Tab-separated table of C-alpha atoms in Angstrom:
chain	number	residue	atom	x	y	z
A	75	UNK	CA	0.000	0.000	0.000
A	76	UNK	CA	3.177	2.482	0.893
A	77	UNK	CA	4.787	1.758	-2.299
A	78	UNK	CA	1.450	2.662	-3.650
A	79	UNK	CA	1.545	6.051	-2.655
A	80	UNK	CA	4.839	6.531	-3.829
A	81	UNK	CA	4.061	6.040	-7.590
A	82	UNK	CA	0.963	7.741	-7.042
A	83	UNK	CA	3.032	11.197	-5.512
A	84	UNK	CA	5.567	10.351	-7.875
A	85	UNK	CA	2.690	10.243	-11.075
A	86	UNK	CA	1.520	13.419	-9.517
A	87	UNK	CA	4.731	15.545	-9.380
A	88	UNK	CA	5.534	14.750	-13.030
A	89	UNK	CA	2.729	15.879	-14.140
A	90	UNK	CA	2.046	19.298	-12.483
A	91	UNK	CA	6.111	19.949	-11.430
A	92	UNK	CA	8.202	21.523	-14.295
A	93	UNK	CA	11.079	19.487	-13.672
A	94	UNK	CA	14.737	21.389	-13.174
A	95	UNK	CA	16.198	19.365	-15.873
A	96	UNK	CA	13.879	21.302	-18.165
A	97	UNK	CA	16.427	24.073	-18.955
A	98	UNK	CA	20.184	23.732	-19.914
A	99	UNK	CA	22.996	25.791	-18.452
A	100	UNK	CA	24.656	27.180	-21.472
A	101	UNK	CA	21.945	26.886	-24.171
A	102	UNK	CA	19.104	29.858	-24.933
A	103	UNK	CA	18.188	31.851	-22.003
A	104	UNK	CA	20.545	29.203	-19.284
A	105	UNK	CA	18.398	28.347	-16.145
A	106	UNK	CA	16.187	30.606	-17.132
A	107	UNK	CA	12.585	30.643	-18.939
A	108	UNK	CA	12.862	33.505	-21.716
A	109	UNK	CA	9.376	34.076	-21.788
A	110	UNK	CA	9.460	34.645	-18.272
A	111	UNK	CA	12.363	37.073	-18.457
A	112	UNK	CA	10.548	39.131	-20.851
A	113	UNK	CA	7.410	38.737	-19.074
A	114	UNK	CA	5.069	37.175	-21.936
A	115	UNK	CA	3.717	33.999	-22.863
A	116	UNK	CA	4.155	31.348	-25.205
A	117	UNK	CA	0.825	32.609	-26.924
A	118	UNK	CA	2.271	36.167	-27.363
A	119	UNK	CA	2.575	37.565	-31.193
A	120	UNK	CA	5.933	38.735	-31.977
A	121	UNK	CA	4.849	42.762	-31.933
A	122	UNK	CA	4.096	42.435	-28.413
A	123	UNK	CA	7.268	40.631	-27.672
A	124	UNK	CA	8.953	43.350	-29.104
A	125	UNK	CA	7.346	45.896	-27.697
A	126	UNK	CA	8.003	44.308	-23.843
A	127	UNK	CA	11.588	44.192	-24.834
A	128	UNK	CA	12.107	47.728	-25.663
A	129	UNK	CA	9.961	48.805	-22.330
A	130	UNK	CA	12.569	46.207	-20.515
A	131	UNK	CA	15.654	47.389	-21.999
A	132	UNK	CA	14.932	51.581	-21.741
A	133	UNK	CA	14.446	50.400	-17.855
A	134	UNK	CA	17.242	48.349	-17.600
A	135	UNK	CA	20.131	50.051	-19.461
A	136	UNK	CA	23.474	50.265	-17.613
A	137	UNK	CA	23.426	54.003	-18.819
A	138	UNK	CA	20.991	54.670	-16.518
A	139	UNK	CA	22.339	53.838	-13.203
A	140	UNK	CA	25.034	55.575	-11.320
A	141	UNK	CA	27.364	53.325	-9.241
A	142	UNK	CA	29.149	50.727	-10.656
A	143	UNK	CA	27.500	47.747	-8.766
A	144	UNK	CA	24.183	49.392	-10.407
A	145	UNK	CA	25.647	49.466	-13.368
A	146	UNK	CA	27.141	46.109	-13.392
A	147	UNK	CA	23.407	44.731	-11.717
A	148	UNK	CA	21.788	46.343	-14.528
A	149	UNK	CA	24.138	44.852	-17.470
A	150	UNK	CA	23.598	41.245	-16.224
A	151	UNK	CA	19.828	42.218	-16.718
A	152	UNK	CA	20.386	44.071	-19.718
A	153	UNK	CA	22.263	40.702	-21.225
A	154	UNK	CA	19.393	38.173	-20.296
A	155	UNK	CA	16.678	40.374	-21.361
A	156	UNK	CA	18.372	40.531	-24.981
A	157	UNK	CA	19.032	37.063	-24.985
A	158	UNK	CA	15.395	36.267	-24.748
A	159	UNK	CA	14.730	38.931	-27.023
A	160	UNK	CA	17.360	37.001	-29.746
A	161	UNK	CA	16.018	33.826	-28.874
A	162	UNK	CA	11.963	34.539	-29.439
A	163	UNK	CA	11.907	37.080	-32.218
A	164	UNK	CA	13.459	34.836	-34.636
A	165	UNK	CA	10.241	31.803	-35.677
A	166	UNK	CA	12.551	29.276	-36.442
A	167	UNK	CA	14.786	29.475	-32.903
A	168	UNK	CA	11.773	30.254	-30.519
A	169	UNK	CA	9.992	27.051	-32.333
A	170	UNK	CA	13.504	24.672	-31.345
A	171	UNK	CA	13.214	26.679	-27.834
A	172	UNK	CA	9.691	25.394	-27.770
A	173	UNK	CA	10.568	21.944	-28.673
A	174	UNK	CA	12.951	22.088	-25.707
A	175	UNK	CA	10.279	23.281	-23.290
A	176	UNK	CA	8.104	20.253	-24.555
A	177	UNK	CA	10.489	17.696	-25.013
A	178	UNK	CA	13.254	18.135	-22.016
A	179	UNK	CA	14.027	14.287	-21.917
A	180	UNK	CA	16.047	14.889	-25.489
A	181	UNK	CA	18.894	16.066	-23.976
A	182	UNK	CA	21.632	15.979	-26.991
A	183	UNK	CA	19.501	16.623	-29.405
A	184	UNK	CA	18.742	20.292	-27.860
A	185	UNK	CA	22.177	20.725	-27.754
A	186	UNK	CA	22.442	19.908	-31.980
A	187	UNK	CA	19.395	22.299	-32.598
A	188	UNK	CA	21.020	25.342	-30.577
A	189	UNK	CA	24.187	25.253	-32.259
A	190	UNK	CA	22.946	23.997	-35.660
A	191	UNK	CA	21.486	27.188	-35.793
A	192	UNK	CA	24.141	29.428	-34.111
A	193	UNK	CA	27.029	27.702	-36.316
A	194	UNK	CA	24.867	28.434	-39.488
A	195	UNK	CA	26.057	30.902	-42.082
A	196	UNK	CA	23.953	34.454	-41.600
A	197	UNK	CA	23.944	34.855	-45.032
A	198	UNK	CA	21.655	33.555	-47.519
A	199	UNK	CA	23.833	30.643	-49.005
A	200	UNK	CA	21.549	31.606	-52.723
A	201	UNK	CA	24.069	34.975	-52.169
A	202	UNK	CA	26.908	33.026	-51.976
A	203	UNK	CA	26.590	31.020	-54.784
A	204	UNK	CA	25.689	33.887	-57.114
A	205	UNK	CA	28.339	36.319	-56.139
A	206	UNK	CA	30.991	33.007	-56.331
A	207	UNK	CA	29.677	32.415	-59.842
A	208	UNK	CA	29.684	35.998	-60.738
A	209	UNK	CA	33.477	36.727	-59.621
A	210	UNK	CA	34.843	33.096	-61.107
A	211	UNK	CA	32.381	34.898	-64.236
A	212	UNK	CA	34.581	37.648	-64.262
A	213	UNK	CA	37.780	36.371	-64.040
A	214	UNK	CA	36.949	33.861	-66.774
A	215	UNK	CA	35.925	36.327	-69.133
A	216	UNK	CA	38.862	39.256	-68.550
A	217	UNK	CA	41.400	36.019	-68.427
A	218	UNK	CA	39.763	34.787	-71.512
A	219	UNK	CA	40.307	37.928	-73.538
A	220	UNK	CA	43.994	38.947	-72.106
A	221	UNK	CA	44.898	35.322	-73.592
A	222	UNK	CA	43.450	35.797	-77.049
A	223	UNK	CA	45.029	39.485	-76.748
A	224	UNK	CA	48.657	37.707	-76.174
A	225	UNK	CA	47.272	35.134	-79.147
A	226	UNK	CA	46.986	37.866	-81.457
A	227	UNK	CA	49.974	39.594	-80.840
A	228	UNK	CA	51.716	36.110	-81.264
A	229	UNK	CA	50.220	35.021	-84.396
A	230	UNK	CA	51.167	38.932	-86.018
A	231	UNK	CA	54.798	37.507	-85.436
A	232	UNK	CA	54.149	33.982	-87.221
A	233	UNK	CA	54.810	34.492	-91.184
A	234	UNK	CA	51.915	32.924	-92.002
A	235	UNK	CA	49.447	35.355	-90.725
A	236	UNK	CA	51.714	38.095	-90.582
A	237	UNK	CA	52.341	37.977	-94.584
A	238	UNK	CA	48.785	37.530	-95.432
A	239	UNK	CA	47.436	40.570	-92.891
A	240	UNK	CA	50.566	42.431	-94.882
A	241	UNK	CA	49.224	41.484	-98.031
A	242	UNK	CA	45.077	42.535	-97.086
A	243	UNK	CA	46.939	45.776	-95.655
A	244	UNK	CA	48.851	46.422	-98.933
A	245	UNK	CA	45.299	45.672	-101.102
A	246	UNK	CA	43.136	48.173	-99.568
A	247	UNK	CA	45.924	50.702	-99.002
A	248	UNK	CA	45.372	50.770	-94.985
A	249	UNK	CA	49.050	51.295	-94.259
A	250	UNK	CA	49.663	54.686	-97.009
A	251	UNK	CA	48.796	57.532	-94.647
A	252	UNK	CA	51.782	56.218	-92.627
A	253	UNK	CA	54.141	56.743	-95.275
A	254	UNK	CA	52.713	60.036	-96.349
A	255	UNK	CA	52.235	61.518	-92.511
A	256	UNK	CA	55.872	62.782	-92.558
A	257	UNK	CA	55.810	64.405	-88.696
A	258	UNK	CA	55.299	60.361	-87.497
A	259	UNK	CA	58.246	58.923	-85.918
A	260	UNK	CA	59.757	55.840	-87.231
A	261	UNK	CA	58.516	54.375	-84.135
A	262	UNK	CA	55.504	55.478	-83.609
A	263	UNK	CA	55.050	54.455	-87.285
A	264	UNK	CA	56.068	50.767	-86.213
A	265	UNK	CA	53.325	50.740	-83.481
A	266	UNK	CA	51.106	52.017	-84.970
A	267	UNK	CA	51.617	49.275	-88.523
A	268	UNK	CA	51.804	46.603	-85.687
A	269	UNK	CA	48.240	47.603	-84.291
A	270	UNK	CA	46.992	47.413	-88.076
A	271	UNK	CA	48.069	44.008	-88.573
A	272	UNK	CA	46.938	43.053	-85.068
A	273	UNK	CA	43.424	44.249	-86.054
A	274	UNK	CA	43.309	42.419	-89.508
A	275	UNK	CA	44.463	39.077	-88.248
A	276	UNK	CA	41.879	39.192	-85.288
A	277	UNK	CA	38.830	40.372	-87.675
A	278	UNK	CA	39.529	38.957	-91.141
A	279	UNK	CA	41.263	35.694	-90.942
A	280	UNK	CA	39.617	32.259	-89.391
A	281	UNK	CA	41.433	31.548	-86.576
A	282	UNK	CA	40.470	28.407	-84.575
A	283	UNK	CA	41.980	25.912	-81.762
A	284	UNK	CA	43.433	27.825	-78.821
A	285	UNK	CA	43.728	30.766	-80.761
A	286	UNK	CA	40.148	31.527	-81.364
A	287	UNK	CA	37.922	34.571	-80.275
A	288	UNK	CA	36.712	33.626	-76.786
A	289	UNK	CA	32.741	33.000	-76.752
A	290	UNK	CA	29.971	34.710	-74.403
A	291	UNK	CA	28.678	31.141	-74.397
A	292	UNK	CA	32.117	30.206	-72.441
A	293	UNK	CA	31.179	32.051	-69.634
A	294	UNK	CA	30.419	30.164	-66.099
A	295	UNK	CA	26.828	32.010	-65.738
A	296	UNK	CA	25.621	31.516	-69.303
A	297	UNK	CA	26.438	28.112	-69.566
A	298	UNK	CA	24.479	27.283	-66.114
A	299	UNK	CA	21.936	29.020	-67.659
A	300	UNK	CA	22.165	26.727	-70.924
A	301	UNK	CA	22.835	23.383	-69.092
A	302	UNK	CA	18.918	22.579	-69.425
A	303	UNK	CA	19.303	23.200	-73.174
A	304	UNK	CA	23.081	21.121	-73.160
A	305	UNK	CA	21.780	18.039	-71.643
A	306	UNK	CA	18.541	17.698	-73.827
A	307	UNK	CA	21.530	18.241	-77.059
A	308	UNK	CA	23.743	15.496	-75.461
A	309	UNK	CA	20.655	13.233	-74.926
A	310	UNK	CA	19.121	13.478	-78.314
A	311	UNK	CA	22.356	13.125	-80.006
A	312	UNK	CA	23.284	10.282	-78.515
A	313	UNK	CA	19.791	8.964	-79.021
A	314	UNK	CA	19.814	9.504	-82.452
A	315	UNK	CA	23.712	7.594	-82.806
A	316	UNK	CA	21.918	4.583	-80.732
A	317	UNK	CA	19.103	4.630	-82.902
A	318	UNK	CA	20.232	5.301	-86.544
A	319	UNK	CA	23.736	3.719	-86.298
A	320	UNK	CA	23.835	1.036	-83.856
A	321	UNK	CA	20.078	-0.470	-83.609
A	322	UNK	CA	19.713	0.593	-87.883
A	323	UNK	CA	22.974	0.368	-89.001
A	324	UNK	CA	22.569	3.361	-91.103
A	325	UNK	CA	26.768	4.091	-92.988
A	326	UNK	CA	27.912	7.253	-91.352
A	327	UNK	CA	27.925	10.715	-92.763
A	328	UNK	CA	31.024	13.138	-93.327
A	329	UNK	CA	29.928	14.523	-89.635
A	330	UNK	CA	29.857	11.126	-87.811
A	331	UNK	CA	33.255	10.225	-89.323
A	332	UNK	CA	34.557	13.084	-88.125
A	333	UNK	CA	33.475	12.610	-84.468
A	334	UNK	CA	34.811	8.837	-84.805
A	335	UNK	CA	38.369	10.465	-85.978
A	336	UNK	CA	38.413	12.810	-83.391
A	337	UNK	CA	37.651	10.095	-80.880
A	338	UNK	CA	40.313	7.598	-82.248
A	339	UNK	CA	43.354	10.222	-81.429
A	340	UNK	CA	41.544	10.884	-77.848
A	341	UNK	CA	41.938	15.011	-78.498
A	342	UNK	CA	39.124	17.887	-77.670
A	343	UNK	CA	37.062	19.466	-80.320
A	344	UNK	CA	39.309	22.839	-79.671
A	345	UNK	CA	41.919	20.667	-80.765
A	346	UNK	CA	40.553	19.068	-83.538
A	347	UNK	CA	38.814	21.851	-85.448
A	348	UNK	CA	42.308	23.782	-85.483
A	349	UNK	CA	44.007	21.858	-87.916
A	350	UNK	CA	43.547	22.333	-91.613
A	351	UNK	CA	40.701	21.375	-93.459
A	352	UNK	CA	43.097	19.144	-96.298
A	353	UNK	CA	44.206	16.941	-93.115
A	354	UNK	CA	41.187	16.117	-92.147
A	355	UNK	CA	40.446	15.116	-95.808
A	356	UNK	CA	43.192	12.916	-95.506
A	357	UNK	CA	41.836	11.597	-92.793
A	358	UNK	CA	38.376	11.146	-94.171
A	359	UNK	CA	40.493	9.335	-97.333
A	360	UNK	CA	42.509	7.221	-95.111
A	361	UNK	CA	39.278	6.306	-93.502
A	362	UNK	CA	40.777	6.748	-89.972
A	363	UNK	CA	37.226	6.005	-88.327
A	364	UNK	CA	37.173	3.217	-88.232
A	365	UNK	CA	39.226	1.063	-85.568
A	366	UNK	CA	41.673	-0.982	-87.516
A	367	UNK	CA	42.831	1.442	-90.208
A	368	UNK	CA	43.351	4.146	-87.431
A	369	UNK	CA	45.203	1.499	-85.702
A	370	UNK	CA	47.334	0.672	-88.163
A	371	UNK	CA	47.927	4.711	-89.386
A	372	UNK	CA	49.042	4.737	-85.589
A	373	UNK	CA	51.701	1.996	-85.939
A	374	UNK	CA	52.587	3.937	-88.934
A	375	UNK	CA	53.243	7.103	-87.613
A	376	UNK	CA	54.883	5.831	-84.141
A	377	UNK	CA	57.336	3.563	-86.703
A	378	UNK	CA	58.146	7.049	-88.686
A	379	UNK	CA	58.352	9.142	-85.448
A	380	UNK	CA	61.173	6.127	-83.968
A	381	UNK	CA	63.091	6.873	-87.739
A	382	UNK	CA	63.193	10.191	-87.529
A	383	UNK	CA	64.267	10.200	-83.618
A	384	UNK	CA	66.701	7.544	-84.654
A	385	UNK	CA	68.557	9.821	-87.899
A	386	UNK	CA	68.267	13.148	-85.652
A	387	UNK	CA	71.820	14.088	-84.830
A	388	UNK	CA	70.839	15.335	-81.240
A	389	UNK	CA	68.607	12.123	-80.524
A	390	UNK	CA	71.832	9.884	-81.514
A	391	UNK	CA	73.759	12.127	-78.894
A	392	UNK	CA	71.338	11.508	-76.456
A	393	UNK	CA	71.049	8.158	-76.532
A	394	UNK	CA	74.784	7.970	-76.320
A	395	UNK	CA	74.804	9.848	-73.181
A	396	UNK	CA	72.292	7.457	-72.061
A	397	UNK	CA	74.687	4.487	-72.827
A	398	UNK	CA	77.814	6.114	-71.082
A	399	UNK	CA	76.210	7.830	-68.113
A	400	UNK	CA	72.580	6.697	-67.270
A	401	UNK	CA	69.792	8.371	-66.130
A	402	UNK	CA	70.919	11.314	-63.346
A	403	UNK	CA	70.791	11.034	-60.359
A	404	UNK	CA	70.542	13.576	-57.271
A	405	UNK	CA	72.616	13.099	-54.445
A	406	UNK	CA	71.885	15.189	-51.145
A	407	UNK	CA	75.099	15.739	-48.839
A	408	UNK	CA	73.824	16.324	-44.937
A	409	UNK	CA	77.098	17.393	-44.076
């Protein structure tokens, strides 16, 4: 009958006695109830929240007390009041302080909540990730066009392009008023012939490869915006290759060969579209698509490339070295 009683107390106490347990030194408002620091209810709106805390804080502000143990009284005060304030205006932390209040058997997992949320980045990570793409943006496109700038002024210097842009100057007469402006220095002169060519090799000739005019398509932001429109491209063409060439058997066109080629030698399209349109028509002739000619064109070239290495002069030399002295070695002296 005693023991009884005991459950029936102890039934009792749980039920209408808060335990201490309830609150956690260290997280939200410590030992104590925020709502009850800031004298409002769980059922309070935020506006009147707010409004309690500013009629708290005018009252309690260090500033308004003389002597330093007023002062110092009144800045504990001042603290707790704001931290209830911090904790209950914001929907997301008073809900996880509510869940605490409701649920004070989950011990650890109050602790995850409170500094899941304290630990979190302030800013919107959407921001981020916009002003991250922007900059790397930026830097892509002003890095893009500084290389094709040191591109162009390279290419001016190659006789190839440089004796053609020469020869388009010479036809429409855009380098006479140099020769005729008599008060031009020789130099300036130079510089300013240079920026002629320069212009005619970067708007009248087709360059390609590495060397070609960098795209706004290139850019980190557009293409995000075209990756929709990319993926449905890669899916239908590869679609269509499953379909019409492996399930049909349909020959390939001058297109498909080309991919196939390009494949074969394992190189980008950058790569690929630079070289000259007669070598990929040998290509095309040599019927390098397919897997056992370009294997044997391979064998081919690697057999020409071990000739030619083996009647250089300087390869000879090396190889002699090779014999005498073996591969070097580095040697590290601790004394």
């Amino acid at each position: 009958m005693m023991l009884f009683k005991l459950i029936t107390l102890g039934l009792l106490l749980a039920l209408f006695i808060q335990p201490a347990w309830t609150f956690i030194d260290g997280l939200y408002c410590g030992m104590n109830n925020c709502y009850d620091v800031l004298g409002v209810t769980r059922d309070t709106p935020k506006r009147e929240i707010a409004s309690k805390y500013r009629q708290l804080a005018r009252k309690t502000h260090p500033d308004l007390f003389k002597t330093d143990e007023e002062k110092e009284k009144a800045a504990e005060k001042f603290r707790e009041i704001a931290t209830a304030y911090e904790i209950l205006k914001d929907d997301e932390s008073r809900t996880d302080y509510d869940y605490m209040l409701d649920n004070p058997d989950e011990f650890y997992s109050h602790y995850y909540r409170y500094y899941r949320r304290r630990m979190a980045p302030r800013v919107d990570i959407r921001i981020v990730l916009a002003v991250t793409i922007s900059i790397i943006s930026g830097i892509q496109y002003f890095t893009s066009w500084t290389r094709y700038d040191s591109a162009i002024r390279y290419l001016v210097t190659v006789p190839k392009y440089r004796l053609r842009a020469q020869q388009i100057a010479k036809e429409e007469k855009l380098l006479d008023h140099l020769k005729r402006n008599k008060k031009m220095s020789k130099d300036d002169a130079r510089q300013e012939e240079e920026k002629i060519l320069r212009e005619i090799v970067r708007d009248r000739m087709d360059i390609r490869g590495g060397y070609a005019k960098p795209e706004w398509t290139d850019v980190l932001w557009v293409q995000l915006v075209l990756l929709p429109y990319t993926l449905a491209t890669w899916v239908y063409w590869y679609g269509r290759w499953f379909w019409k060439f492996t399930l049909l058997g349909h020959e390939y066109g001058t297109e498909e060969k080309l991919y196939l080629i390009r494949r074969n030698m394992g190189i980008s399209r950058t790569q690929f579209d630079a070289m000259e349109e007669h070598t990929k028509e040998d290509y095309l002739e040599m019927e390098l698509w397919k897997k056992d000619e370009f294997a044997e064109w391979k064998r081919q070239q690697e057999e020409e490339l071990k000739l030619k290495l083996a009647n250089s002069a300087q390869h000879k030399q090396y190889r002699r070295y090779m014999k005498n002295h073996g591969p070097g070695r580095m040697y590290f002296d601790d004394s």
